[in-house]
XYZ file of N, CA and C in Angstrom:
102
model
N 0.839 -1.228 0.000
C 0.000 0.000 0.000
C 0.867 1.269 0.000
N 1.978 1.219 0.738
C 2.875 2.380 0.816
C 3.467 2.692 -0.554
N 3.882 1.649 -1.263
C 4.466 1.811 -2.593
C 3.433 2.396 -3.559
N 2.186 1.934 -3.446
C 1.094 2.429 -4.286
C 0.885 3.924 -4.040
N 0.975 4.340 -2.791
C 0.797 5.746 -2.432
C 1.868 6.601 -3.091
N 3.100 6.092 -3.101
C 4.200 6.806 -3.753
C 3.953 6.938 -5.245
N 3.435 5.881 -5.875
C 3.126 5.917 -7.307
C 2.042 6.947 -7.592
N 1.029 7.021 -6.715
C -0.049 8.004 -6.886
C 0.505 9.423 -6.819
N 1.396 9.668 -5.869
C 2.022 10.989 -5.750
C 2.834 11.308 -6.993
N 3.573 10.312 -7.486
C 4.401 10.485 -8.674
C 3.539 10.830 -9.886
N 2.401 10.144 -10.034
C 1.494 10.415 -11.147
C 0.930 11.826 -11.065
N 0.537 12.252 -9.874
C -0.011 13.596 -9.676
C 1.035 14.648 -10.029
N 2.300 14.396 -9.678
C 3.390 15.322 -9.990
C 3.701 15.306 -11.484
N 3.713 14.103 -12.086
C 4.141 13.958 -13.479
C 3.089 14.382 -14.493
N 1.797 14.358 -14.131
C 0.757 14.713 -15.094
C 0.921 16.118 -15.667
N 1.013 17.177 -14.848
C 1.220 18.521 -15.405
C 2.582 18.680 -16.064
N 3.601 18.018 -15.514
C 4.948 18.084 -16.088
C 4.951 17.448 -17.477
N 4.260 16.314 -17.623
C 4.154 15.636 -18.906
C 3.465 16.511 -19.938
N 2.416 17.223 -19.518
C 1.720 18.138 -20.419
C 2.622 19.276 -20.848
N 3.435 19.760 -19.917
C 4.373 20.849 -20.215
C 5.418 20.391 -21.231
N 5.963 19.188 -21.022
C 6.958 18.639 -21.951
C 6.364 18.407 -23.335
N 5.099 17.955 -23.373
C 4.421 17.737 -24.651
C 4.272 19.052 -25.402
N 3.846 20.100 -24.696
C 3.697 21.424 -25.307
C 5.048 21.950 -25.786
N 6.081 21.727 -24.988
C 7.433 22.166 -25.337
C 7.938 21.428 -26.575
N 7.688 20.120 -26.628
C 8.109 19.308 -27.776
C 7.410 19.768 -29.048
N 6.104 20.062 -28.962
C 5.342 20.549 -30.117
C 5.877 21.906 -30.566
N 6.185 22.770 -29.614
C 6.728 24.097 -29.931
C 8.090 23.971 -30.621
N 8.956 23.120 -30.092
C 10.277 22.904 -30.691
C 10.153 22.309 -32.089
N 9.230 21.373 -32.247
C 8.995 20.751 -33.549
C 8.542 21.804 -34.553
N 7.675 22.708 -34.116
C 7.196 23.781 -34.984
C 8.308 24.731 -35.391
N 9.225 25.007 -34.471
C 10.351 25.908 -34.759
C 11.321 25.253 -35.742
N 11.663 23.987 -35.491
C 12.663 23.308 -36.315
C 12.147 22.927 -37.697
N 10.839 22.665 -37.808
C 10.285 22.224 -39.093
C 10.081 23.394 -40.053
N 9.957 24.601 -39.518
C 9.719 25.767 -40.377
C 11.015 26.294 -40.995
């Protein structure tokens, strides 16, 4: 149960970070492809 709790915290932390990285990757792709 303790390990599961850590995974839940990690997911909560990583969700917005993952969205930020996705937006950053799309922005970089747009810059490099043009």
